[in-house]
mmCIF file of C-alpha atoms in Angstrom:
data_model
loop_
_atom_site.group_PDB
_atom_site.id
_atom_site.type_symbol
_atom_site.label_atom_id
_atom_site.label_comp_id
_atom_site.label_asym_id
_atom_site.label_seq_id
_atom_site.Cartn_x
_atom_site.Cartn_y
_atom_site.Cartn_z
ATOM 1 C CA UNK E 1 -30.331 -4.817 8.954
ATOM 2 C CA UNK E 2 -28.012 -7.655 8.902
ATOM 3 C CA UNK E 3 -27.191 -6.789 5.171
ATOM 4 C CA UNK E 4 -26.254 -3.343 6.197
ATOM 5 C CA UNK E 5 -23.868 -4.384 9.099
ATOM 6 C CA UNK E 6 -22.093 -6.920 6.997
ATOM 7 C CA UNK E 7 -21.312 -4.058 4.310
ATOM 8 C CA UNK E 8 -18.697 -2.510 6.558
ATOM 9 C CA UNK E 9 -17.115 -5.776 7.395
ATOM 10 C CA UNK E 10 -16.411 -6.814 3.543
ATOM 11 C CA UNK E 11 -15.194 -3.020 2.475
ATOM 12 C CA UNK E 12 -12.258 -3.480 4.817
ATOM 13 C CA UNK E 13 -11.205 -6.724 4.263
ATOM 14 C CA UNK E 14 -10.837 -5.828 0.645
ATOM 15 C CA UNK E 15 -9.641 -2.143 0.671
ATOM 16 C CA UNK E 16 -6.166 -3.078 1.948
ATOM 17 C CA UNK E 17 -5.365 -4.801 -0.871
ATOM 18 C CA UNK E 18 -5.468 -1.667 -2.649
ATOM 19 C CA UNK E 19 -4.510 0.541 0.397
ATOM 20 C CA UNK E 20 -1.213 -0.609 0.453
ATOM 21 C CA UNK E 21 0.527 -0.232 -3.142
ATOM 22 C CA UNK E 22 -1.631 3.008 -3.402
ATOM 23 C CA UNK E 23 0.007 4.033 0.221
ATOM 24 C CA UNK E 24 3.672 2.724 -0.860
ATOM 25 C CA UNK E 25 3.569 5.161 -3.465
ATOM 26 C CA UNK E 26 1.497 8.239 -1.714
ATOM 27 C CA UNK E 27 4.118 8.331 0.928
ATOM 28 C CA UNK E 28 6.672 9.096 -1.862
ATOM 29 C CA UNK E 29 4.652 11.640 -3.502
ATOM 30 C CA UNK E 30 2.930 13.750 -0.360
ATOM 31 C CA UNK E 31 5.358 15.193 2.477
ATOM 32 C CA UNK E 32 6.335 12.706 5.044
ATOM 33 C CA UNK E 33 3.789 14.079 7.789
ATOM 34 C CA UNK E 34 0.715 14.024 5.434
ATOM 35 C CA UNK E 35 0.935 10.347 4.751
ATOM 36 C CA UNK E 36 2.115 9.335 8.237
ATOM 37 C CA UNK E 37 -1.306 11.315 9.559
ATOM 38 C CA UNK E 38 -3.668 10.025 6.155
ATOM 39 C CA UNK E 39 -1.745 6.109 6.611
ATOM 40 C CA UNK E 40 -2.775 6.411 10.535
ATOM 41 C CA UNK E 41 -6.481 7.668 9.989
ATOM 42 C CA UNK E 42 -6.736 5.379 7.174
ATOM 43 C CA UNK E 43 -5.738 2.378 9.611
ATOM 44 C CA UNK E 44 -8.216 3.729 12.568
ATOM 45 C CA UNK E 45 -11.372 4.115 10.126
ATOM 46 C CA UNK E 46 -11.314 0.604 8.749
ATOM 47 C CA UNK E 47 -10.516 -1.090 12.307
ATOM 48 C CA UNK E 48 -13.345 0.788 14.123
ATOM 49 C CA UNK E 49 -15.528 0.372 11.276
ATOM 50 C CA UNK E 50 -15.463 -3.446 11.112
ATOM 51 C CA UNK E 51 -15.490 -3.953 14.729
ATOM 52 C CA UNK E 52 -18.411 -1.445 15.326
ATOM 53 C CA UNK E 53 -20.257 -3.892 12.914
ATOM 54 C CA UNK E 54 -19.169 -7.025 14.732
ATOM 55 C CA UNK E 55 -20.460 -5.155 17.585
ATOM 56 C CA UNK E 56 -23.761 -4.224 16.087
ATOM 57 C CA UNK E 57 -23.537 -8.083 14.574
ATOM 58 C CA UNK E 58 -23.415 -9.938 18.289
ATOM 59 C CA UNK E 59 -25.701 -7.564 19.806
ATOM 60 C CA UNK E 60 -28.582 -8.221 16.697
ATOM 61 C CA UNK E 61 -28.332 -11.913 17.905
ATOM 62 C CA UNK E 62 -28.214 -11.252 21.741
ATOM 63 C CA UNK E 63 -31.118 -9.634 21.707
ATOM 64 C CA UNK E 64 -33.009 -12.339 20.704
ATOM 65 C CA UNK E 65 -32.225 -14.498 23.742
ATOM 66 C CA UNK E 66 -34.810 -14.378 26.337
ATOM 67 C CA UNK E 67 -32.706 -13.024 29.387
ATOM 68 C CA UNK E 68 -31.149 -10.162 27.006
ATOM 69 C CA UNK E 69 -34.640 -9.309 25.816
ATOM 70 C CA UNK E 70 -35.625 -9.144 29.298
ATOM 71 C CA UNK E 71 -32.758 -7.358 30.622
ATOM 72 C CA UNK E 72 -33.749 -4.435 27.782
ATOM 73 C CA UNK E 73 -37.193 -4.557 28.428
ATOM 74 C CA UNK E 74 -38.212 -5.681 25.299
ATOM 75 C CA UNK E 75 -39.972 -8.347 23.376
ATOM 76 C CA UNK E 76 -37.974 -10.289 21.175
ATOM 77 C CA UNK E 77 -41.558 -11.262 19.447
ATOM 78 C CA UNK E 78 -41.028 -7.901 18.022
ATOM 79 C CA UNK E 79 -38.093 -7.550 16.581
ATOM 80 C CA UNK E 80 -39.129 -10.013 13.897
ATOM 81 C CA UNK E 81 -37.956 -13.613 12.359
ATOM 82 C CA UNK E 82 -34.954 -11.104 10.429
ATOM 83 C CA UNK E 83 -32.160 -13.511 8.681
ATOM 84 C CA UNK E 84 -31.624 -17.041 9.094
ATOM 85 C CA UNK E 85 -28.291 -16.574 9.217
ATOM 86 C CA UNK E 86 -28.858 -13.449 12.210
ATOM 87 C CA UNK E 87 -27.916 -15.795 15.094
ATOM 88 C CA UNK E 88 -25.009 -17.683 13.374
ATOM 89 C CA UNK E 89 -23.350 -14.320 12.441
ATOM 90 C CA UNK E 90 -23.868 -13.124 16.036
ATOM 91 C CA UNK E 91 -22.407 -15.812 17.812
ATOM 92 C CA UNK E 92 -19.437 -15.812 14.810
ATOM 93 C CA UNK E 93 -19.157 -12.508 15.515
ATOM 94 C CA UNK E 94 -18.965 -12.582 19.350
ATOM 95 C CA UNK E 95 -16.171 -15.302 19.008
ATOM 96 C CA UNK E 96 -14.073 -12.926 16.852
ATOM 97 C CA UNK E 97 -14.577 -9.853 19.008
ATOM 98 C CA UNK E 98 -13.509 -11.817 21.795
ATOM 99 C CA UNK E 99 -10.222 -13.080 19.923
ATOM 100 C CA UNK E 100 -9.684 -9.616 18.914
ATOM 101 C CA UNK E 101 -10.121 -8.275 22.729
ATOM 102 C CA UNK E 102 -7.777 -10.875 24.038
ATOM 103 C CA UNK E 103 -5.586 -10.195 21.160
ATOM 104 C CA UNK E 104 -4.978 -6.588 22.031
ATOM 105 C CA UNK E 105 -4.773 -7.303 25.448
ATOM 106 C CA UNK E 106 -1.659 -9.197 24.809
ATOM 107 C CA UNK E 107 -0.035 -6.344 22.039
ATOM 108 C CA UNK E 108 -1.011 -3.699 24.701
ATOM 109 C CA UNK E 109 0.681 -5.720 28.388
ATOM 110 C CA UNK E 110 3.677 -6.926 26.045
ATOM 111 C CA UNK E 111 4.532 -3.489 24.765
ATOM 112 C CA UNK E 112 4.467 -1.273 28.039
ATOM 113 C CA UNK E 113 6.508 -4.486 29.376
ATOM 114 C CA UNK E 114 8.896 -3.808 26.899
ATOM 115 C CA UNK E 115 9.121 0.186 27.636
ATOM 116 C CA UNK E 116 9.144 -0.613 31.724
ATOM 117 C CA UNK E 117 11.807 -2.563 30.452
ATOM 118 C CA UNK E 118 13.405 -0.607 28.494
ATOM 119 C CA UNK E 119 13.152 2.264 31.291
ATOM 120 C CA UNK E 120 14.865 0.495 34.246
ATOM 121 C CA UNK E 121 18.113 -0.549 31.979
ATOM 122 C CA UNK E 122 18.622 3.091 31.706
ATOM 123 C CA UNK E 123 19.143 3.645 35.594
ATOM 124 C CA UNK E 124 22.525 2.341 34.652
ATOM 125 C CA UNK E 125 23.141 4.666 31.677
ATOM 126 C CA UNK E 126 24.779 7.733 31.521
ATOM 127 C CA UNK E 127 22.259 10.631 31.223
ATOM 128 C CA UNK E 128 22.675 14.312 29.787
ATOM 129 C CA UNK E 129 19.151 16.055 29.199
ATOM 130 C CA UNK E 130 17.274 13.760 27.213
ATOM 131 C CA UNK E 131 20.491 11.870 25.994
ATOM 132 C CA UNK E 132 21.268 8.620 27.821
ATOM 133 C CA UNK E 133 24.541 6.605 26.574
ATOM 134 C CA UNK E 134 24.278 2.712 27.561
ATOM 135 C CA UNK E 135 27.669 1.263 27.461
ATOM 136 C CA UNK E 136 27.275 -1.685 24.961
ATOM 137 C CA UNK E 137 29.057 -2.150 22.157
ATOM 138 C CA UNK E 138 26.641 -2.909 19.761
ATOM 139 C CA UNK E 139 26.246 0.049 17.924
ATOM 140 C CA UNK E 140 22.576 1.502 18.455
ATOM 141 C CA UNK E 141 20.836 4.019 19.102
ATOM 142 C CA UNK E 142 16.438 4.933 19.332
ATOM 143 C CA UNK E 143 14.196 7.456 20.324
ATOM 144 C CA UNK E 144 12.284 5.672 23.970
ATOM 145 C CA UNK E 145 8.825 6.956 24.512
ATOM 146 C CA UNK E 146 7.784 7.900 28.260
ATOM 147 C CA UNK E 147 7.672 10.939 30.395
ATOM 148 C CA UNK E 148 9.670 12.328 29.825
ATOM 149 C CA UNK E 149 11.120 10.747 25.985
ATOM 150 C CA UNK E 150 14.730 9.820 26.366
ATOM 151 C CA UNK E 151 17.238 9.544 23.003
ATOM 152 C CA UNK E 152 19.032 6.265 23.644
ATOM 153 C CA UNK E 153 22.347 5.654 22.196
ATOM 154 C CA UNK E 154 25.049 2.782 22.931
ATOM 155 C CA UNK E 155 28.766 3.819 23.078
ATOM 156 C CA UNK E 156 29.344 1.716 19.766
ATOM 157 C CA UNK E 157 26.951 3.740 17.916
ATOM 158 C CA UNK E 158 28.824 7.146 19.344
ATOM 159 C CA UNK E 159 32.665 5.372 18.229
ATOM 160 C CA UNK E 160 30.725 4.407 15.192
ATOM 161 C CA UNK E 161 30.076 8.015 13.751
ATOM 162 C CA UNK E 162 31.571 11.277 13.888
ATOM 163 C CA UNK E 163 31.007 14.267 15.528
ATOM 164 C CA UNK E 164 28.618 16.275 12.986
ATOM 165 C CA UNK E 165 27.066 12.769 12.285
ATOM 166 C CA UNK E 166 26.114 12.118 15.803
ATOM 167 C CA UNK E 167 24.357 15.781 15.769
ATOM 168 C CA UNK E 168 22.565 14.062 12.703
ATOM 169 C CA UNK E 169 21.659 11.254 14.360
ATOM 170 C CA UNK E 170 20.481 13.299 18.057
ATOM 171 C CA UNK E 171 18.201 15.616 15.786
ATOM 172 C CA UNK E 172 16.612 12.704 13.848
ATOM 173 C CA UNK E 173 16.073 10.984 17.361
ATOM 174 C CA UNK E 174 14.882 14.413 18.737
ATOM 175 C CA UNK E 175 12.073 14.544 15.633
ATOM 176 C CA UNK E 176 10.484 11.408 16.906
ATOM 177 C CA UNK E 177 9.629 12.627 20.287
ATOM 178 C CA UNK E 178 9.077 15.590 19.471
ATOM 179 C CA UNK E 179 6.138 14.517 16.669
ATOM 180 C CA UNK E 180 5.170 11.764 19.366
ATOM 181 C CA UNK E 181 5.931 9.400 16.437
ATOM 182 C CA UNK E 182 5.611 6.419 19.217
ATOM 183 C CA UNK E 183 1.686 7.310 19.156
ATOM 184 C CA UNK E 184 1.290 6.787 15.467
ATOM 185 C CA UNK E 185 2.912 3.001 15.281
ATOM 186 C CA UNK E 186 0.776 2.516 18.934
ATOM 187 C CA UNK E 187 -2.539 3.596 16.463
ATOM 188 C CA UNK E 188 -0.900 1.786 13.773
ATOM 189 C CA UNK E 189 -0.806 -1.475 16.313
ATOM 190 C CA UNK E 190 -4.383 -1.393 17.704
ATOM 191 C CA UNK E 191 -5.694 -1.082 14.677
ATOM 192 C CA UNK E 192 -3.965 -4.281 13.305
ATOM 193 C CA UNK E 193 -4.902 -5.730 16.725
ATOM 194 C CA UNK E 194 -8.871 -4.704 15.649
ATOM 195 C CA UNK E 195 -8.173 -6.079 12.119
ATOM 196 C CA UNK E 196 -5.265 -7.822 11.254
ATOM 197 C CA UNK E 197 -5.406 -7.662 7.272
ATOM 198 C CA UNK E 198 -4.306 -3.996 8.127
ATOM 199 C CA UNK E 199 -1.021 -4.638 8.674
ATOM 200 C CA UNK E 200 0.116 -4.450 5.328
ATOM 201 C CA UNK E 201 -0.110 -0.233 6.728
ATOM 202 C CA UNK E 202 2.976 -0.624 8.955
ATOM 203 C CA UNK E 203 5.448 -0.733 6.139
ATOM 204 C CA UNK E 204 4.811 2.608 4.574
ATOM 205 C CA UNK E 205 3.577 4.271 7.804
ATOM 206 C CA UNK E 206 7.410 3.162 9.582
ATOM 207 C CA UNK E 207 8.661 5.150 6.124
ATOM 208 C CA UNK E 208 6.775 8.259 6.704
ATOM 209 C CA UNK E 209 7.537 8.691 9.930
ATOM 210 C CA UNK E 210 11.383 8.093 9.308
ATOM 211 C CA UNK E 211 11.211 10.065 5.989
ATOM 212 C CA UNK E 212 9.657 12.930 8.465
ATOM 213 C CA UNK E 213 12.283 12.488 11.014
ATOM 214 C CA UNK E 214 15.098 13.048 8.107
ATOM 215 C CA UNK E 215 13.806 16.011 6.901
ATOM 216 C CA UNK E 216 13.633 17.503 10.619
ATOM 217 C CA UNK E 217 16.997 16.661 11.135
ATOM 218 C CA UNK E 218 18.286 17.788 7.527
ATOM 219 C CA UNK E 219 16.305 21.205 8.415
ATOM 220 C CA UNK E 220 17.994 21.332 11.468
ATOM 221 C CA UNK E 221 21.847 20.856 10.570
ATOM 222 C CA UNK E 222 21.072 22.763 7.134
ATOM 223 C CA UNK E 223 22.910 19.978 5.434
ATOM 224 C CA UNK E 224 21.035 17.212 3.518
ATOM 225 C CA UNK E 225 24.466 15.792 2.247
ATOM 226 C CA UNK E 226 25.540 15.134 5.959
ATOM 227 C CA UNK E 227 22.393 13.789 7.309
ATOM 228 C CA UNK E 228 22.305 11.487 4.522
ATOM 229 C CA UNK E 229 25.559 10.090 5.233
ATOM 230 C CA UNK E 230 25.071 9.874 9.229
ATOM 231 C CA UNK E 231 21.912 8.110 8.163
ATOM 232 C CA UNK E 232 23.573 5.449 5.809
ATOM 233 C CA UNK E 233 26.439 4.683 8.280
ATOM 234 C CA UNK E 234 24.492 4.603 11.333
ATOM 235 C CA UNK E 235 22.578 2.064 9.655
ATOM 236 C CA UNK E 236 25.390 0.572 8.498
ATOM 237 C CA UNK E 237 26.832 -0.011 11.861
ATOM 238 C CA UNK E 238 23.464 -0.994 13.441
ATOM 239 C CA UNK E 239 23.184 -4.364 11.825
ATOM 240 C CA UNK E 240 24.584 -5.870 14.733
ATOM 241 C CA UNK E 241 22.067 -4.080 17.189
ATOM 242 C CA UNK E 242 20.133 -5.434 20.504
ATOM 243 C CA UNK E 243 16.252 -6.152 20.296
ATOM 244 C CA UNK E 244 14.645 -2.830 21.294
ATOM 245 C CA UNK E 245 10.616 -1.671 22.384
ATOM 246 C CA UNK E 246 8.671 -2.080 19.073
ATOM 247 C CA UNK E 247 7.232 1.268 19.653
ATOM 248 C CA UNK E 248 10.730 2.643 19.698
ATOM 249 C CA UNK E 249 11.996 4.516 16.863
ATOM 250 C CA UNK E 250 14.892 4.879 14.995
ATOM 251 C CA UNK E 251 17.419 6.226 12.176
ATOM 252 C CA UNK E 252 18.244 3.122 11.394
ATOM 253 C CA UNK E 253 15.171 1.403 10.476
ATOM 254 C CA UNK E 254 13.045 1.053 6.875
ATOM 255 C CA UNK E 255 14.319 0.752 3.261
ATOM 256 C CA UNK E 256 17.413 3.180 4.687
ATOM 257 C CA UNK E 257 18.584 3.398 0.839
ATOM 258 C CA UNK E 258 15.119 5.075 -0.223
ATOM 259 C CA UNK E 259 15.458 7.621 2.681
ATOM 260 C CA UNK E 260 19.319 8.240 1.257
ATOM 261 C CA UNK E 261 18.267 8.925 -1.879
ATOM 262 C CA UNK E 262 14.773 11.177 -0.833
ATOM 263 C CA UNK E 263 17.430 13.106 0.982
ATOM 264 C CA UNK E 264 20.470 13.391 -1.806
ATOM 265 C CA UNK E 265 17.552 13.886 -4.656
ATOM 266 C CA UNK E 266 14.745 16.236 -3.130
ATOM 267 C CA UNK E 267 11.773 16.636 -6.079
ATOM 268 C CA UNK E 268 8.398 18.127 -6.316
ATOM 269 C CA UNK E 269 5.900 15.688 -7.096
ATOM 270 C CA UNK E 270 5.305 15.242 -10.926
ATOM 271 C CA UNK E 271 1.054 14.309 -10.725
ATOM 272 C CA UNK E 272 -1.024 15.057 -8.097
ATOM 273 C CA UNK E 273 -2.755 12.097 -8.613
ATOM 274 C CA UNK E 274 -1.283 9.827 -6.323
ATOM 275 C CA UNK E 275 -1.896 12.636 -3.665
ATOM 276 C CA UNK E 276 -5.494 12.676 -4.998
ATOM 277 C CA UNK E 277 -5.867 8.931 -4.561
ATOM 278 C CA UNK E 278 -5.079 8.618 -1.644
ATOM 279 C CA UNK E 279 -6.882 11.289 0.273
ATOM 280 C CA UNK E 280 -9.709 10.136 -2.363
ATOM 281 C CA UNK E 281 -9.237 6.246 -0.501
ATOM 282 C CA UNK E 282 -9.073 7.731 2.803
ATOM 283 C CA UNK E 283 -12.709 9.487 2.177
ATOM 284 C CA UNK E 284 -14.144 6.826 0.258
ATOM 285 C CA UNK E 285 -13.448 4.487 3.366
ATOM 286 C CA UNK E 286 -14.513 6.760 5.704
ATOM 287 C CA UNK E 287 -18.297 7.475 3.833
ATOM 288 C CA UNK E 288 -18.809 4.004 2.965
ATOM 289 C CA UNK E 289 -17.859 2.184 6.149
ATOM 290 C CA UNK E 290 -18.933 5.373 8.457
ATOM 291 C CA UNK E 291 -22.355 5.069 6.508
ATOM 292 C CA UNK E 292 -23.023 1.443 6.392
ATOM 293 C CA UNK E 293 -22.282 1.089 10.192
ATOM 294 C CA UNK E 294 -24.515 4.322 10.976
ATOM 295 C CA UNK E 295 -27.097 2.690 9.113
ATOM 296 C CA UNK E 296 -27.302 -0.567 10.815
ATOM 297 C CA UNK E 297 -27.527 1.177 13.820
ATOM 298 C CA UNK E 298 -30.006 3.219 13.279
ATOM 299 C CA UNK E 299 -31.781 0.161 11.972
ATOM 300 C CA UNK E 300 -30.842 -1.446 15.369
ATOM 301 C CA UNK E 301 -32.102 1.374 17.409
ATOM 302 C CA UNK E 302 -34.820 1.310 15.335
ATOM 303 C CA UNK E 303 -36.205 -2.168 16.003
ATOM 304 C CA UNK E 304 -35.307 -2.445 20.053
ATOM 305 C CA UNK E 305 -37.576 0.687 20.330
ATOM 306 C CA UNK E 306 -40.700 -1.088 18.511
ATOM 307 C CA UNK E 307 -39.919 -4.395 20.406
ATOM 308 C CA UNK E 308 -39.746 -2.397 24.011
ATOM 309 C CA UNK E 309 -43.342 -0.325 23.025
ATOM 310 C CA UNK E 310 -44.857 -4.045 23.713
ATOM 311 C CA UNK E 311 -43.540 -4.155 27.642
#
């Protein structure tokens, strides 16, 4: 058994190396939504895949001490010599899941700090529907998650751009909460909290979901010329910006002169090969590391049930 659980903890410590040119590339070639969704699930399989099998990995060696065993009614007589290396791997494994735990107990506290945060310095803002202008005048402006989302812009960001470009700017800002973008970089987070060689995802998932957020606004103002330009300059004047939440989005962030050019230069893919290999990597991840874990499970189950027909 201890052969099968280890199989989904090497498969995702070595996919990422070739998740991440593959997914630099795929979110070029697919539409913006179809690699922010296939990036996202791709992130989520691995990270519950390897810590399922740390799991399954501390729980193979707890079982053999003789309060567990007692506690599950079984006899650890039963469940057999297994690996010398069953116990070292379990209590390795315990150590990491609880570094992991604590881990994402920090990422989880520090980020709703920064959105409480975030939420009480707009008591002092100037609100219009979802629109709230803080007078600052950094230029900025990002799309806050909460109930309900608010579109936050600084009055050097609005003397920054012009009229039509601030429309720009409000739709692209308008895209994120509408596609709850804030709940893809939040899946994007706990699964680098789970497994941290899977941050090398946040790159081209932050691309896809501001490519996706262009193309809503350029749909919405009919004019890919313009919302290319409000993007550029917006950026532009945003160097100078305040720290914001991390799970904030906004026009101004990624490779903003890849996004210019996606807009100014729309094209069909040439292959669907890229497309291919990625969905093809997404799958391949899923059956493998879905299938070893199931496995060792099973095997698992599968032993605690002969070891308990002794009590």
């Amino acid at each position: 058994m201890i052969y099968a659980v280890w199989l989904p903890l090497v498969v995702p410590l070595l996919v990422p190396l070739l998740t991440v040119p593959v997914a630099r590339r795929g979110a070029e070639q697919v539409s913006p939504r179809t690699a922010a969704w296939a990036l996202t699930a791709l992130a989520l399989v691995l990270a519950v895949s390897s810590t399922a099998a740390l799991a399954l990995l501390a729980l193979a060696g707890a079982l053999r001490l003789p309060f567990v065993a007692a506690l599950a009614h079984l006899s650890p007589r039963l469940l057999g010599d297994g690996s010398p290396a069953t116990v070292p791997a379990a209590v390795l494994a315990t150590l990491v899941l609880a570094a992991l735990g604590l881990g994402l107990f920090h990422r989880t506290r520090r980020h709703l700090r920064e959105l409480r945060t975030a939420q009480r310095q707009l008591a002092s803002a100037s609100s219009a529907g979802d629109l709230c202008v803080r007078h600052d005048d950094r230029p900025d402006a990002y799309a806050l998650p909460g109930r309900p989302g608010r579109i936050v812009v600084t009055t050097g960001m609005l003397r920054a751009l012009g009229a039509q470009e601030r429309e720009v700017l409000f739709a692209h800002e308008r895209a994120h909460l509408a596609g709850r973008h804030h709940l893809f970089l939040a899946a994007a987070e706990f699964a680098v909290a789970l497994h941290p060689a899977l941050r090398g995802l946040r790159a081209p998932l932050s691309y896809a979901l501001e490519r996706w957020a262009d193309e809503s606004a350029a749909r919405a103002t009919g004019d890919r010329a313009l919302t290319a330009r409000a993007v550029g300059r917006a950026a532009l004047a945003a160097r100078a910006a305040g720290p914001r939440p991390r799970l904030s989005l906004t026009a101004t962030a990624g490779p903003v002169p890849r996004r210019v050019t996606a807009l100014l230069n729309p094209s069909a893919p040439a292959t669907r090969l890229l497309p291919r290999a990625l969905a093809g990597l997404l799958l391949t991840c899923v059956a493998v590391s879905a299938t070893a874990a199931t496995d060792a499970a099973t095997d698992l189950h599968a032993g605690i049930e002969v070891a308990q027909g002794e009590r």
